[in-house]
Tab-separated table of C-alpha atoms and ligand atoms in Angstrom:
chain	number	residue	atom	x	y	z
A	1	MET	CA	-8.960	20.458	-40.619
A	2	LYS	CA	-6.708	18.053	-42.406
A	3	ASN	CA	-3.137	19.433	-42.056
A	4	ILE	CA	-2.606	18.883	-38.283
A	5	LEU	CA	0.873	20.258	-36.831
A	6	ILE	CA	1.762	18.420	-33.396
A	7	THR	CA	4.651	19.788	-31.622
A	8	GLY	CA	6.893	17.785	-29.204
A	9	GLY	CA	5.598	14.519	-31.022
A	10	ALA	CA	9.024	12.859	-30.531
A	11	GLY	CA	8.449	13.203	-26.589
A	12	PHE	CA	6.589	10.865	-24.338
A	13	ILE	CA	2.817	11.889	-24.604
A	14	GLY	CA	3.530	13.577	-27.936
A	15	SER	CA	4.769	10.152	-29.553
A	16	HIS	CA	1.677	8.246	-28.105
A	17	LEU	CA	-0.467	11.155	-29.355
A	18	VAL	CA	1.090	11.106	-33.068
A	19	ARG	CA	0.691	7.326	-33.192
A	20	HIS	CA	-3.064	7.607	-32.154
A	21	MET	CA	-3.817	10.456	-34.600
A	22	VAL	CA	-1.894	8.930	-37.538
A	23	ASN	CA	-3.573	5.482	-37.033
A	24	LYS	CA	-7.054	6.688	-36.214
A	25	TYR	CA	-7.194	9.487	-39.081
A	26	PRO	CA	-5.766	8.402	-42.427
A	27	SER	CA	-7.265	11.351	-44.116
A	28	TYR	CA	-5.208	13.817	-42.018
A	29	ASN	CA	-1.917	14.761	-42.664
A	30	ILE	CA	0.119	14.853	-39.214
A	31	ILE	CA	3.171	16.714	-39.117
A	32	ASN	CA	5.230	15.969	-35.993
A	33	LEU	CA	7.547	19.207	-35.336
A	34	ASP	CA	9.988	18.676	-32.526
A	35	ALA	CA	13.752	20.077	-31.978
A	36	LEU	CA	14.942	16.619	-30.585
A	37	THR	CA	16.153	17.771	-27.431
A	38	TYR	CA	17.497	15.361	-25.030
A	39	ALA	CA	13.641	14.484	-24.156
A	40	GLY	CA	12.918	13.699	-28.128
A	41	ASN	CA	13.495	10.343	-29.453
A	42	LEU	CA	12.152	9.356	-32.910
A	43	SER	CA	12.738	5.669	-32.465
A	44	ASN	CA	9.370	6.097	-30.329
A	45	LEU	CA	7.700	6.355	-33.456
A	46	ARG	CA	9.421	3.514	-35.523
A	47	ASP	CA	6.117	1.600	-36.030
A	48	ILE	CA	4.443	4.648	-37.965
A	49	GLU	CA	7.417	6.562	-39.498
A	50	ASN	CA	6.674	5.219	-42.855
A	51	ASN	CA	2.762	5.856	-42.863
A	52	PRO	CA	2.006	8.252	-45.777
A	53	ASN	CA	0.060	10.520	-43.643
A	54	TYR	CA	2.811	11.322	-41.263
A	55	ARG	CA	5.769	13.542	-41.641
A	56	PHE	CA	8.726	14.603	-39.306
A	57	VAL	CA	10.014	18.052	-39.181
A	58	LYS	CA	12.961	18.908	-37.089
A	59	ALA	CA	12.603	22.608	-35.833
A	60	ASP	CA	12.904	24.487	-32.535
A	61	ILE	CA	9.677	26.228	-31.696
A	62	CYS	CA	11.407	29.382	-30.747
A	63	ASP	CA	12.521	29.970	-34.028
A	64	TYR	CA	9.443	31.972	-35.534
A	65	GLU	CA	10.614	32.292	-39.084
A	66	LYS	CA	11.127	28.583	-39.176
A	67	ILE	CA	7.797	28.153	-37.515
A	68	LEU	CA	6.014	30.268	-39.945
A	69	ASP	CA	7.726	28.569	-42.973
A	70	ILE	CA	6.313	25.351	-41.709
A	71	PHE	CA	2.812	26.729	-41.420
A	72	ARG	CA	3.031	27.984	-44.936
A	73	THR	CA	4.800	24.869	-46.333
A	74	PHE	CA	2.056	22.341	-44.802
A	75	ASN	CA	-0.708	24.888	-44.799
A	76	ILE	CA	-1.195	24.091	-41.205
A	77	GLN	CA	-5.073	24.280	-40.343
A	78	GLY	CA	-4.928	22.716	-36.667
A	79	VAL	CA	-2.215	22.865	-33.973
A	80	ILE	CA	-1.866	20.388	-30.962
A	81	HIS	CA	1.125	22.235	-28.892
A	82	LEU	CA	3.214	19.799	-26.567
A	83	ALA	CA	6.568	20.681	-27.118
A	84	ALA	CA	8.052	21.902	-23.790
A	85	GLU	CA	10.696	21.446	-21.146
A	86	SER	CA	8.684	19.260	-18.996
A	87	HIS	CA	10.925	17.804	-15.961
A	88	VAL	CA	10.661	19.941	-12.525
A	89	ASP	CA	14.090	19.080	-11.382
A	90	ARG	CA	15.544	20.586	-14.682
A	91	SER	CA	13.628	23.511	-14.203
A	92	ILE	CA	15.085	24.380	-10.569
A	93	LYS	CA	18.725	23.891	-12.196
A	94	ASP	CA	17.924	25.964	-15.542
A	95	PRO	CA	14.939	28.050	-15.157
A	96	PHE	CA	15.852	30.269	-18.309
A	97	ALA	CA	15.520	27.006	-20.655
A	98	PHE	CA	11.861	26.754	-19.274
A	99	ALA	CA	11.161	30.435	-19.752
A	100	MET	CA	12.777	30.284	-23.449
A	101	THR	CA	10.880	27.112	-24.693
A	102	ASN	CA	7.483	27.189	-22.973
A	103	VAL	CA	6.967	30.943	-22.867
A	104	MET	CA	8.828	32.362	-25.801
A	105	GLY	CA	8.339	28.874	-28.032
A	106	THR	CA	4.574	29.033	-27.245
A	107	LEU	CA	4.277	32.803	-28.144
A	108	SER	CA	6.308	32.053	-31.204
A	109	MET	CA	3.906	29.298	-32.122
A	110	LEU	CA	0.855	31.345	-31.628
A	111	GLU	CA	2.229	34.259	-33.668
A	112	ALA	CA	2.940	31.994	-36.714
A	113	ALA	CA	-0.487	30.402	-36.493
A	114	ARG	CA	-1.949	34.112	-36.308
A	115	THR	CA	0.204	35.353	-39.265
A	116	HIS	CA	-0.541	32.325	-41.486
A	117	TRP	CA	-4.216	32.284	-40.866
A	118	ASN	CA	-4.874	35.784	-41.230
A	119	ALA	CA	-3.197	35.645	-44.548
A	120	LYS	CA	-5.365	32.517	-45.349
A	121	GLY	CA	-8.576	34.479	-44.756
A	122	GLY	CA	-9.131	34.488	-41.067
A	123	MET	CA	-9.561	32.193	-37.939
A	124	GLU	CA	-12.791	30.189	-39.313
A	125	GLY	CA	-11.944	26.360	-39.195
A	126	LYS	CA	-8.769	26.748	-37.334
A	127	MET	CA	-7.730	25.588	-33.966
A	128	PHE	CA	-4.634	26.096	-31.815
A	129	TYR	CA	-4.870	23.367	-28.756
A	130	HIS	CA	-2.511	23.980	-25.907
A	131	VAL	CA	-1.569	20.905	-23.683
A	132	SER	CA	-0.629	22.162	-20.272
A	133	THR	CA	-0.280	20.765	-16.666
A	134	ASP	CA	-2.226	20.638	-13.552
A	135	GLU	CA	0.980	21.918	-11.739
A	136	VAL	CA	-0.178	25.410	-12.520
A	137	TYR	CA	-2.765	25.362	-10.060
A	138	GLY	CA	-0.204	24.886	-7.166
A	139	SER	CA	-0.368	22.395	-4.342
A	140	LEU	CA	-3.208	21.186	-2.622
A	141	GLU	CA	-3.519	20.185	1.160
A	142	PHE	CA	-4.159	16.525	2.421
A	143	ASP	CA	-7.914	16.802	2.256
A	144	ASP	CA	-10.427	16.064	-0.450
A	145	SER	CA	-10.075	19.222	-2.484
A	146	LEU	CA	-9.559	18.717	-6.235
A	147	PHE	CA	-8.204	21.019	-8.869
A	148	THR	CA	-11.212	22.384	-11.133
A	149	GLU	CA	-10.908	24.514	-14.326
A	150	SER	CA	-11.760	27.545	-12.125
A	151	SER	CA	-8.954	26.832	-9.569
A	152	ASN	CA	-6.696	30.068	-9.344
A	153	TYR	CA	-3.284	29.855	-10.878
A	154	ASP	CA	-0.565	29.511	-8.157
A	155	PRO	CA	2.725	27.889	-9.777
A	156	HIS	CA	5.450	27.050	-7.641
A	157	SER	CA	8.258	25.700	-9.757
A	158	PRO	CA	10.134	27.570	-12.543
A	159	TYR	CA	8.488	24.683	-14.734
A	160	SER	CA	4.747	25.278	-13.834
A	161	ALA	CA	5.390	29.079	-13.888
A	162	SER	CA	6.501	28.882	-17.352
A	163	LYS	CA	3.495	26.572	-18.041
A	164	ALA	CA	1.166	28.960	-16.502
A	165	SER	CA	2.581	31.780	-18.579
A	166	SER	CA	1.899	29.848	-21.728
A	167	ASP	CA	-1.441	29.209	-20.601
A	168	HIS	CA	-2.244	33.081	-20.216
A	169	PHE	CA	-0.623	33.761	-23.741
A	170	VAL	CA	-3.091	31.413	-25.290
A	171	ARG	CA	-5.998	32.562	-23.562
A	172	ALA	CA	-4.787	36.310	-24.652
A	173	TYR	CA	-4.879	35.119	-28.137
A	174	PHE	CA	-8.343	33.984	-28.001
A	175	HIS	CA	-9.666	37.334	-26.332
A	176	THR	CA	-7.450	39.589	-28.325
A	177	TYR	CA	-7.100	38.324	-31.774
A	178	GLY	CA	-10.107	35.894	-31.980
A	179	MET	CA	-7.908	32.803	-32.311
A	180	PRO	CA	-10.095	29.627	-31.891
A	181	VAL	CA	-7.939	28.007	-28.820
A	182	LYS	CA	-8.598	25.122	-26.590
A	183	LEU	CA	-6.437	23.932	-23.479
A	184	SER	CA	-6.367	21.053	-21.199
A	185	ASN	CA	-4.513	20.653	-17.839
A	186	CYS	CA	-3.525	17.210	-17.114
A	187	SER	CA	-2.201	15.271	-14.054
A	188	ASN	CA	0.828	12.841	-13.939
A	189	ASN	CA	1.063	10.540	-16.914
A	190	TYR	CA	2.821	7.282	-17.019
A	191	GLY	CA	3.330	4.353	-19.613
A	192	SER	CA	5.817	3.411	-22.339
A	193	TYR	CA	8.436	5.721	-23.975
A	194	GLN	CA	8.808	8.029	-20.942
A	195	PHE	CA	12.343	9.329	-20.282
A	196	PRO	CA	13.959	7.712	-17.421
A	197	GLU	CA	14.348	11.055	-15.255
A	198	LYS	CA	10.601	10.776	-14.265
A	199	LEU	CA	9.590	8.708	-11.079
A	200	ILE	CA	8.167	5.531	-12.516
A	201	PRO	CA	10.592	4.637	-15.556
A	202	LEU	CA	13.590	5.831	-13.374
A	203	PHE	CA	12.503	3.614	-10.495
A	204	ILE	CA	11.630	0.738	-12.814
A	205	ASN	CA	15.280	1.114	-14.479
A	206	ASN	CA	16.877	1.383	-10.992
A	207	ILE	CA	15.081	-1.826	-9.571
A	208	ARG	CA	16.162	-3.610	-12.849
A	209	ASN	CA	19.890	-2.500	-12.351
A	210	ASN	CA	19.908	-2.845	-8.422
A	211	ARG	CA	20.190	0.727	-8.138
A	212	PRO	CA	19.192	2.949	-5.063
A	213	LEU	CA	15.636	4.397	-5.571
A	214	PRO	CA	16.190	8.145	-4.293
A	215	VAL	CA	12.974	8.929	-2.491
A	216	TYR	CA	12.505	12.886	-2.051
A	217	GLY	CA	11.639	13.861	1.443
A	218	ASN	CA	9.451	11.443	3.424
A	219	GLY	CA	7.701	10.119	0.323
A	220	GLU	CA	4.323	11.401	1.599
A	221	ASN	CA	3.631	13.642	-1.552
A	222	VAL	CA	0.719	12.617	-3.558
A	223	ARG	CA	0.208	12.607	-7.268
A	224	ASP	CA	-2.653	11.745	-9.538
A	225	TRP	CA	-1.668	9.224	-12.108
A	226	LEU	CA	-3.213	8.869	-15.584
A	227	TYR	CA	-2.186	6.171	-18.214
A	228	VAL	CA	-0.524	8.242	-21.329
A	229	GLU	CA	-2.893	6.434	-23.950
A	230	ASP	CA	-6.044	7.751	-21.789
A	231	HIS	CA	-4.470	11.318	-22.173
A	232	ALA	CA	-3.749	11.063	-25.902
A	233	ALA	CA	-7.630	9.738	-26.190
A	234	ALA	CA	-8.725	12.769	-24.287
A	235	ILE	CA	-6.655	15.193	-26.254
A	236	ASP	CA	-8.232	13.702	-29.509
A	237	LEU	CA	-11.714	14.199	-28.075
A	238	ILE	CA	-11.360	17.696	-26.878
A	239	PHE	CA	-9.320	18.789	-30.000
A	240	HIS	CA	-12.693	17.507	-32.070
A	241	ARG	CA	-15.472	18.091	-29.767
A	242	GLY	CA	-14.423	20.556	-27.066
A	243	LYS	CA	-15.692	24.052	-27.091
A	244	ALA	CA	-13.551	26.860	-28.598
A	245	GLY	CA	-12.065	28.858	-25.734
A	246	ASP	CA	-12.615	26.418	-23.086
A	247	THR	CA	-10.124	24.486	-20.621
A	248	TYR	CA	-10.720	20.806	-19.588
A	249	ASN	CA	-9.003	19.370	-16.794
A	250	ILE	CA	-7.819	15.846	-17.649
A	251	GLY	CA	-6.817	13.154	-14.639
A	252	GLY	CA	-7.790	9.773	-13.361
A	253	PHE	CA	-9.219	10.181	-10.051
A	254	ASN	CA	-6.210	8.187	-8.996
A	255	GLU	CA	-3.895	9.473	-6.166
A	256	TRP	CA	-1.356	7.739	-4.749
A	257	LYS	CA	1.232	8.793	-2.144
A	258	ASN	CA	4.647	8.406	-3.748
A	259	ILE	CA	6.107	5.790	-0.970
A	260	ASP	CA	2.890	3.702	-1.704
A	261	LEU	CA	3.281	3.747	-5.466
A	262	ILE	CA	6.872	2.955	-4.973
A	263	LYS	CA	6.265	0.075	-3.068
A	264	LEU	CA	3.689	-1.255	-5.677
A	265	LEU	CA	6.463	-0.514	-8.504
A	266	ILE	CA	8.751	-2.713	-6.301
A	267	LYS	CA	6.229	-5.649	-5.918
A	268	VAL	CA	5.217	-5.640	-9.689
A	269	THR	CA	8.790	-5.315	-10.889
A	270	ASP	CA	10.431	-8.001	-8.611
A	271	LYS	CA	7.728	-10.254	-9.441
A	272	ALA	CA	8.402	-9.849	-13.241
A	273	LEU	CA	12.035	-10.162	-12.729
A	274	GLY	CA	11.226	-13.386	-11.018
A	275	ARG	CA	12.813	-12.125	-7.510
A	276	PRO	CA	11.217	-13.031	-4.285
A	277	GLU	CA	8.760	-10.504	-3.113
A	278	GLY	CA	10.080	-7.538	-1.256
A	279	THR	CA	13.765	-8.091	-2.484
A	280	SER	CA	14.205	-4.386	-3.853
A	281	LEU	CA	12.759	-2.706	-0.750
A	282	SER	CA	16.338	-2.588	0.364
A	283	LEU	CA	16.904	-0.081	-2.476
A	284	ILE	CA	14.721	2.762	-0.975
A	285	ASN	CA	17.002	5.570	-0.195
A	286	TYR	CA	15.240	8.882	1.238
A	287	VAL	CA	17.150	11.765	-0.013
A	288	THR	CA	16.808	15.479	0.329
A	289	ASP	CA	13.432	16.796	-0.580
A	290	ARG	CA	13.234	18.642	-4.085
A	291	ALA	CA	13.005	22.546	-3.482
A	292	GLY	CA	9.516	23.730	-3.312
A	293	HIS	CA	8.186	20.182	-3.612
A	294	ASP	CA	4.314	20.550	-4.095
A	295	LEU	CA	2.483	18.405	-1.437
A	296	ARG	CA	-0.457	17.199	-3.273
A	297	TYR	CA	-1.976	17.371	-6.979
A	298	ALA	CA	-5.583	15.795	-7.704
A	299	ILE	CA	-7.741	16.543	-10.781
A	300	ASP	CA	-11.557	17.004	-10.875
A	301	ALA	CA	-11.974	15.713	-14.581
A	302	ALA	CA	-15.891	15.945	-14.186
A	303	LYS	CA	-16.234	18.505	-16.621
A	304	LEU	CA	-14.668	16.238	-19.372
A	305	SER	CA	-16.512	13.246	-18.608
A	306	LYS	CA	-19.906	15.112	-18.294
A	307	GLU	CA	-19.510	17.247	-21.346
A	308	LEU	CA	-17.545	14.887	-23.737
A	309	GLY	CA	-18.118	11.397	-22.000
A	310	TRP	CA	-14.536	10.933	-21.453
A	311	LYS	CA	-13.343	8.183	-18.938
A	312	PRO	CA	-9.873	6.517	-18.217
A	313	SER	CA	-9.686	3.060	-19.842
A	314	LEU	CA	-7.382	1.403	-17.442
A	315	GLN	CA	-7.285	0.500	-13.807
A	316	PHE	CA	-4.195	1.653	-12.228
A	317	GLU	CA	-2.770	-1.561	-11.251
A	318	GLU	CA	-3.314	-3.024	-14.615
A	319	GLY	CA	-1.579	0.122	-16.304
A	320	ILE	CA	1.301	-0.517	-13.978
A	321	GLU	CA	1.628	-3.948	-14.739
A	322	LYS	CA	1.513	-3.381	-18.502
A	323	THR	CA	4.069	-0.423	-18.020
A	324	VAL	CA	6.438	-2.647	-15.921
A	325	LYS	CA	6.363	-5.392	-18.493
A	326	TRP	CA	7.197	-2.841	-21.405
A	327	TYR	CA	10.293	-1.278	-19.865
A	328	LEU	CA	11.492	-4.804	-18.650
A	329	GLU	CA	10.675	-6.236	-22.294
A	330	ASN	CA	12.308	-3.085	-23.878
A	331	GLY	CA	15.423	-2.797	-21.894
A	332	GLU	CA	17.292	-2.052	-24.939
A	333	TRP	CA	15.323	1.370	-25.408
A	334	LEU	CA	15.948	2.174	-21.610
A	335	ASP	CA	19.994	1.398	-22.343
A	336	ASN	CA	19.938	3.427	-25.551
A	337	VAL	CA	18.096	6.171	-23.762
A	338	THR	CA	20.578	6.238	-20.615
A	339	SER	CA	23.671	5.768	-22.567
A	340	GLY	CA	22.619	8.563	-25.437
A	341	ASP	CA	22.670	6.325	-28.229
A	342	TYR	CA	19.027	7.068	-29.088
A	343	GLN	CA	20.094	10.462	-30.506
A	344	LYS	CA	21.826	8.856	-33.178
A	345	TYR	CA	18.524	7.586	-34.644
A	346	TYR	CA	17.627	10.846	-36.480
A	347	GLU	CA	20.896	10.751	-38.148
A	348	GLU	CA	20.688	7.381	-39.092
A	349	MET	CA	17.168	7.021	-40.249
A	350	TYR	CA	16.297	10.727	-41.659
A	351	LEU	CA	19.701	12.430	-42.476
A	352	LYS	CA	20.930	9.525	-44.837
A	353	ARG	CA	17.521	9.464	-46.940
B	1	NAD	P1	8.867	15.202	-22.948
B	1	NAD	O1	9.733	15.926	-22.202
B	1	NAD	O2	8.770	13.893	-22.888
B	1	NAD	O3	8.713	15.725	-24.323
B	1	NAD	C1	8.892	16.921	-24.898
B	1	NAD	C2	9.323	17.089	-26.304
B	1	NAD	O4	9.240	18.543	-26.743
B	1	NAD	C3	10.416	16.319	-26.635
B	1	NAD	O5	10.287	15.418	-27.830
B	1	NAD	C4	11.312	17.682	-27.098
B	1	NAD	O6	12.496	17.249	-28.129
B	1	NAD	C5	10.564	18.557	-27.707
B	1	NAD	N1	11.069	19.798	-27.429
B	1	NAD	C6	11.411	20.468	-26.246
B	1	NAD	N2	11.986	21.754	-26.409
B	1	NAD	C7	11.442	21.915	-27.764
B	1	NAD	C8	11.631	23.077	-28.697
B	1	NAD	N3	12.299	24.152	-28.351
B	1	NAD	N4	11.143	23.127	-29.887
B	1	NAD	C9	10.635	21.803	-30.501
B	1	NAD	N5	10.276	20.664	-29.667
B	1	NAD	C10	10.909	20.903	-28.426
B	1	NAD	O7	7.462	15.835	-22.040
B	1	NAD	P2	6.058	15.025	-22.036
B	1	NAD	O8	6.198	14.592	-20.603
B	1	NAD	O9	5.700	14.213	-23.110
B	1	NAD	O10	4.846	16.414	-21.967
B	1	NAD	C11	4.373	16.809	-23.067
B	1	NAD	C12	3.659	18.335	-22.792
B	1	NAD	O11	2.712	17.674	-21.966
B	1	NAD	C13	4.340	19.303	-22.110
B	1	NAD	O12	3.877	20.422	-22.607
B	1	NAD	C14	4.065	19.129	-20.744
B	1	NAD	O13	4.018	20.213	-19.988
B	1	NAD	C15	2.624	18.392	-20.790
B	1	NAD	N6	2.227	17.546	-19.500
B	1	NAD	C16	3.014	16.497	-19.253
B	1	NAD	C17	2.591	15.739	-18.127
B	1	NAD	C18	3.295	14.370	-17.754
B	1	NAD	O14	3.094	13.867	-16.713
B	1	NAD	N7	4.329	14.174	-18.278
B	1	NAD	C19	1.312	15.870	-17.627
B	1	NAD	C20	0.743	16.914	-17.982
B	1	NAD	C21	1.062	17.834	-18.990
B	2	DAU	O1	1.388	16.914	-12.657
B	2	DAU	C1	1.641	16.836	-14.105
B	2	DAU	C2	3.459	16.935	-14.107
B	2	DAU	O2	3.803	15.618	-13.816
B	2	DAU	C3	3.741	17.214	-15.518
B	2	DAU	O3	3.411	18.503	-15.696
B	2	DAU	C4	5.369	17.270	-15.625
B	2	DAU	O4	5.765	17.453	-17.080
B	2	DAU	C5	5.599	15.659	-15.096
B	2	DAU	O5	7.234	15.800	-15.027
B	2	DAU	C6	5.148	15.514	-13.896
B	2	DAU	O6	5.789	16.184	-12.661
B	2	DAU	P1	6.294	15.649	-11.380
B	2	DAU	O7	7.291	16.546	-10.682
B	2	DAU	O8	4.940	15.348	-10.527
B	2	DAU	O9	6.805	14.374	-11.817
B	2	DAU	P2	8.082	13.427	-11.567
B	2	DAU	O10	8.049	11.965	-11.992
B	2	DAU	O11	9.351	14.079	-11.563
B	2	DAU	O12	7.894	13.229	-9.843
B	2	DAU	C7	6.700	12.499	-9.546
B	2	DAU	C8	6.787	12.645	-7.768
B	2	DAU	O13	7.925	11.728	-7.186
B	2	DAU	C9	7.306	13.912	-7.322
B	2	DAU	O14	6.564	14.096	-5.995
B	2	DAU	C10	8.545	13.848	-6.964
B	2	DAU	C11	8.978	12.562	-6.649
B	2	DAU	N1	10.245	12.139	-7.084
B	2	DAU	C12	10.763	12.006	-8.240
B	2	DAU	C13	11.942	11.645	-8.799
B	2	DAU	C14	12.343	11.844	-10.090
B	2	DAU	C15	10.998	11.385	-6.172
B	2	DAU	O15	10.764	11.010	-4.908
B	2	DAU	N2	12.132	10.731	-6.680
B	2	DAU	C16	12.656	11.026	-8.053
B	2	DAU	O16	13.924	10.402	-8.145
């Protein structure tokens, strides 16, 4: 496979994956397909946008005809599908958008792949890799249980319900049409270029601006955090060496109660800003809980490590220090994203060419 279509490549994880693939595989043609919703920011890819093995195409995954045309134009042989609506709070306010993009958009990607690959002689040598989330498994109690690849699906939010549905469609294409597919379900990612609506970048930005830190409920909910570049490396490994038809859980064995993570963020950010330790603790503001807030997520990534030898590269404290440093050194990126100026980048850099 040489012509690889990555969807959602202007988003948080997608931009890290595109950079990783473009730099690591100069002989591949990496086509980044993204609709540039509020979450898509092409300036995330400034450093590789002129590489000869990189192309950007603006398209909506729900637009089947356009997607099929892109498959034909670039003779796509492999897909890594990340494009999605990804924020749980937004899914509670607007579930339709999540069903549309995550379910119908994934279906349109699968159908375009099936049509194009059948016209090119079949599924041999093709791959459709679907990037999903641990949230499809629902919520764990405060015990030592972990989500494995055989955990039951039990999604609780419109976001996780839409991702669960998309996972089922991908598996249906494997069983019904013999399409070679792979799936991975990953835990919470953190790192640079994450839209500041998600916990970590939102709180770093608020500490930086002395704004309140809205902690949902009692702050006792647990998440399992993974550095985004480790997720990108895992996707690369699974795409190349994982077994067709299989699912791999990805996670860092790194569980944190929200309130403990928030205190760590305050400590690291205050220190980096030269403020006395504990200054920003007064910004903590307990607010009404998220509706249906899942208690605990925790991934068992043993299959990935045993079968493919993957392990996370960074200790969490080190990753958080790197991440805080990045957001503080890239205050302009944060300001552009929060003001909306980032959306002009596509017009300025691409449409004028
Ligand atoms: P993100 O919201 O940062 O980026 C999503 C990208 O998809 C954006 O660039 C956006 O413009 C694009 N997009 C949205 N709708 C589109 C459409 N209709 N057509 C084409 N492009 C569209 O998301 P993220 O956090 O980078 O997540 C990427 C994927 O990884 C998602 O599928 C998500 O479910 C999954 N995931 C995320 C995490 C996490 O912690 N962020 C963890 C596990 C899995
Ligand atoms: O587990 C993987 C999932 O992780 C991904 O599939 C999702 O795309 C991604 O958004 C993330 O979902 P979460 O809901 O866990 O992430 P979020 O950053 O929104 O919230 C993390 C935790 O922090 C969660 O328990 C809710 C809490 N929180 C969040 C925000 C934004 C707060 O207490 N206050 C906040 O303002």
